[in-house]
Structure formats: C-alpha cells, structure tokens
C-alpha cells in the first residue's frame, strides 16, 4: 500500500534553510486525485499545516509561513520537498508529510483530509 | 490564521461516551463541510478517524462518529476503550487563501 517517508537533516543552524524530502512508495505522486502536504508539530504542541503541492507543481502555503516556505515536486523520483528559510528555534518540530484526497472546484482545490501520513522526522534548530 | 478551539482535555470511563468539540468560525468550520479528525498516540503519526464532518475511513470502528452544528464540529467516541486514550485533533478547510487550519488538540484520558 502507499507509504510516505520523510528524510533530511535532523539538526539545522539558526538563520539557515531547513530542507526535507518525502518519498512516496507503493503509488504514484502524479495522481490527479491527491495533493501532498507538509505538517509540523513542535514538541508538546499541536499540529500546524505548512503547505501542499499538486503533482502539476501548483502550491498552497500557510499564510503565516508563506514568505519562508517553498514546496516542490519531482515526479520522476516520486518525491516532494520542503524548504523553510531563515529558521529559528521556533521551527524545531516533528515534520510530517501526508497525502490528501482533493476535489477541484471553481474556487480552487479542496482537500477532504490527510489520509496517509509519513512517520515524521524530528528537526532541531540549534547552533 | 487562528487555530480551531478544542478543550485541552476530556475523560471518560471504559464503556462510556465522550464528545470532543472543535469551534471555529464561519470562514472555516461553519462555512464548509470539510472537517476531519485525527487520533495521535504518543510518538506516533496522526491517524485519520473522520473526514468530511461525519465519514469514516475504512477500518475505523463505528464507535467513532462526527457531526457539525454551526461553527462547531464534534467527535463522539462511544463505548470507550483503553486504546482510545490519545490526543485528538480537528482540522478544517478554511477557504482558498488559508486552506487548512488545525485545532489545538484534546487529550483524551480513559479512566
């Protein structure tokens, strides 16, 4: 069945750029029925949606993070990636990638839910 | 955007029912029927329990049900079992600019 796996450095220095990749196995990232998202969870805190990407490359970002976030997709590798710039200690969190079934409306893309999640990867921002 | 409001904790005894609320605004919960609920055990990834307000994915017990009234969505767990003890998060579509907003989470304790 479909699986997602996050990968990337577990330690990033303040002011640098956090980079993570999510590898999709057991299915194609190029399906028109889904988009692919990043969600994070600071230690002991709740979930925060970071952004999502459609296989075509269309991106959707959390307005509060938009100025620092870039999400990209590589369909040839069945992967999508997250870059978060100018990180601070507040960006320390478990980062999850997830799949969301969607529908496309005149108003835009609507996700039903995040139905399959990766196991998550802890990223610590510290010098 | 502001997170959806959930109670920090709820509790119940085995066999009882509990309801977790998720309050938003007319721009998210009240404006769309795309509320989802997630269960998260310590150290684990969230698991989808309810989507589109009240639909259950395959494999989720029918003890879990969802509903919505106005700007508040609710998750009800009936016949509580020990393994239901976990954190629960709601999430709502919030329009074409904000897209997704999560609740702050609720810790369920099975007494």
XYZ file of C-alpha atoms in Angstrom:
238
model
C 0.000 0.000 0.000
C 1.024 3.634 -0.307
C 3.728 4.763 2.098
C 5.417 8.099 2.722
C 8.883 8.564 4.217
C 10.463 11.835 5.288
C 14.211 12.341 5.097
C 16.657 15.141 5.772
C 18.995 16.627 8.382
C 17.887 16.376 11.989
C 19.826 19.478 13.027
C 19.779 22.889 11.336
C 21.542 26.062 12.466
C 19.562 29.256 13.135
C 19.127 31.504 10.088
C 19.829 28.601 7.729
C 17.411 26.725 5.472
C 15.648 23.539 6.552
C 15.326 21.026 3.704
C 13.275 17.831 3.813
C 12.172 15.317 1.211
C 9.189 12.998 1.238
C 9.470 9.826 -0.828
C 6.227 8.202 -1.948
C 6.253 4.428 -2.475
C 3.546 1.986 -3.481
C 1.762 4.540 -5.648
C 2.293 7.474 -7.976
C 2.668 11.065 -6.879
C 1.297 12.049 -10.291
C -2.300 11.205 -9.481
C -4.818 13.950 -10.183
C -6.872 12.860 -7.172
C -4.472 13.975 -4.451
C -2.248 16.691 -3.237
C 0.734 16.255 -0.980
C 1.298 18.212 2.168
C 3.708 19.089 4.945
C 2.503 19.401 8.544
C 4.654 20.071 11.605
C 4.323 19.594 15.362
C 6.565 21.404 17.854
C 7.446 19.334 20.924
C 4.433 19.044 23.211
C 2.276 21.193 20.927
C -0.348 20.813 18.236
C -0.313 20.291 14.502
C 0.309 23.094 12.017
C -0.278 22.828 8.279
C 2.728 24.222 6.385
C 1.656 23.813 2.779
C 0.733 21.442 -0.011
C 1.572 20.750 -3.630
C -0.255 19.216 -6.581
C 1.651 16.963 -8.993
C 1.481 19.708 -11.609
C 3.511 21.936 -9.312
C 0.685 24.157 -8.044
C 1.457 25.130 -4.467
C -0.619 26.214 -1.485
C 1.012 27.712 1.604
C 0.035 28.625 5.147
C -0.163 32.439 5.030
C 1.806 32.684 8.290
C 4.776 30.808 6.774
C 4.407 31.713 3.115
C 7.334 34.134 2.981
C 9.762 31.416 4.117
C 8.351 28.237 2.536
C 8.992 26.575 -0.805
C 7.467 23.210 -1.688
C 8.459 21.451 -4.893
C 7.718 18.132 -6.579
C 9.885 15.726 -8.582
C 7.557 13.316 -10.336
C 10.468 11.364 -11.851
C 11.613 10.432 -8.345
C 8.110 10.241 -6.844
C 9.181 12.796 -4.253
C 8.178 16.196 -2.963
C 10.280 18.529 -0.893
C 10.071 21.284 1.697
C 12.418 24.218 2.155
C 11.944 26.569 5.100
C 14.328 29.513 5.181
C 15.660 31.699 7.989
C 14.828 29.143 10.656
C 14.756 29.894 14.374
C 14.286 27.752 17.465
C 10.525 28.152 16.959
C 10.818 25.959 13.864
C 12.003 22.998 15.959
C 9.374 20.322 15.389
C 8.481 16.908 14.055
C 7.802 17.384 10.357
C 5.286 15.088 8.676
C 4.458 14.609 5.026
C 0.970 13.431 4.125
C -1.401 12.717 1.252
C -4.772 14.428 0.860
C -7.580 13.358 -1.485
C -8.854 16.505 -3.166
C -11.552 17.891 -5.352
C -11.081 20.757 -7.749
C -13.749 23.435 -7.731
C -14.199 26.807 -9.380
C -12.956 28.283 -6.102
C -9.813 26.190 -6.036
C -8.580 22.943 -4.583
C -10.306 21.490 -1.525
C -8.756 18.688 0.498
C -11.040 16.200 2.174
C -8.441 15.245 4.799
C -4.903 13.971 5.177
C -5.462 10.245 4.884
C -1.936 8.792 4.774
C 0.969 10.159 6.826
C 4.686 9.541 6.994
C 6.195 8.553 10.330
C 7.601 12.045 10.841
C 11.121 13.353 11.267
C 12.391 15.496 14.131
C 14.229 18.660 13.140
C 16.020 20.683 15.785
C 17.152 24.245 15.145
C 20.220 24.943 17.238
C 23.735 26.244 16.876
C -4.970 32.313 10.872
C -6.198 31.245 14.330
C -6.264 27.610 15.298
C -9.620 25.996 15.884
C -10.587 25.812 19.563
C -10.684 22.428 21.288
C -10.871 21.592 25.005
C -7.444 20.763 26.343
C -8.623 17.539 27.918
C -11.614 15.238 28.303
C -12.003 11.991 30.161
C -14.345 9.057 30.481
C -14.588 5.566 31.871
C -14.493 2.410 29.753
C -17.819 1.850 28.037
C -18.913 5.463 28.363
C -19.219 8.049 25.589
C -17.251 11.259 25.258
C -17.594 14.187 22.877
C -14.790 16.493 21.799
C -15.739 19.860 20.375
C -13.942 21.925 17.749
C -15.036 25.528 17.426
C -14.140 27.746 14.521
C -15.801 30.489 12.533
C -17.998 30.902 9.505
C -14.778 31.108 7.469
C -13.761 27.560 8.277
C -15.842 25.017 10.237
C -19.115 26.838 9.695
C -18.525 27.586 6.044
C -17.599 24.191 4.676
C -18.303 20.504 5.256
C -14.637 19.528 5.198
C -13.839 18.870 8.831
C -11.548 15.969 9.670
C -10.443 14.367 12.936
C -7.143 12.707 13.768
C -6.059 10.391 16.581
C -2.448 10.562 17.734
C -0.818 8.212 20.191
C 2.446 9.325 21.850
C 5.381 9.218 19.471
C 3.200 8.201 16.542
C 1.932 9.926 13.417
C -1.665 11.148 13.389
C -4.286 8.735 12.062
C -7.360 9.884 10.150
C -10.562 8.955 12.007
C -13.261 11.130 10.392
C -13.401 13.183 7.187
C -15.994 15.415 5.528
C -17.533 16.047 9.000
C -19.016 12.596 9.500
C -17.487 9.995 7.157
C -15.355 7.174 8.497
C -12.401 5.744 6.542
C -12.309 2.015 6.070
C -11.078 0.274 9.200
C -12.133 2.944 11.701
C -14.599 1.493 14.234
C -18.154 2.800 14.096
C -17.736 3.839 17.743
C -16.242 6.997 16.249
C -18.690 9.490 14.783
C -18.578 13.114 13.698
C -21.095 15.905 13.399
C -21.329 19.649 12.967
C -23.648 22.417 14.091
C -22.942 25.962 13.031
C -19.314 26.832 13.708
C -18.704 23.828 15.967
C -17.783 20.317 14.901
C -17.811 17.384 17.291
C -16.198 13.974 17.556
C -18.057 11.424 19.656
C -16.466 8.220 20.830
C -18.911 5.697 22.244
C -18.081 2.531 24.158
C -14.751 3.947 25.277
C -11.846 1.545 25.269
C -8.420 1.851 26.846
C -6.768 2.116 23.439
C -8.801 5.237 22.659
C -6.606 7.180 25.089
C -4.740 9.570 22.806
C -4.623 13.131 21.548
C -7.307 14.150 19.066
C -7.055 16.977 16.540
C -9.668 18.530 14.319
C -8.877 20.187 11.003
C -10.997 22.266 8.663
C -10.772 23.638 5.152
C -10.650 27.416 5.565
C -11.031 28.823 2.091
C -8.834 29.224 -0.945
C -6.335 31.543 0.782
C -5.808 29.828 4.132
C -6.739 26.293 3.042
C -6.181 24.190 6.168
C -6.391 25.017 9.855
C -5.937 22.595 12.759
C -7.339 22.672 16.253
C -5.053 22.860 19.261
C -5.686 19.238 20.226
C -7.531 17.442 23.026
C -6.044 14.847 25.331
C -8.493 12.006 25.988
C -7.940 10.076 29.188
C -9.707 6.758 29.729
C -10.122 6.449 33.485
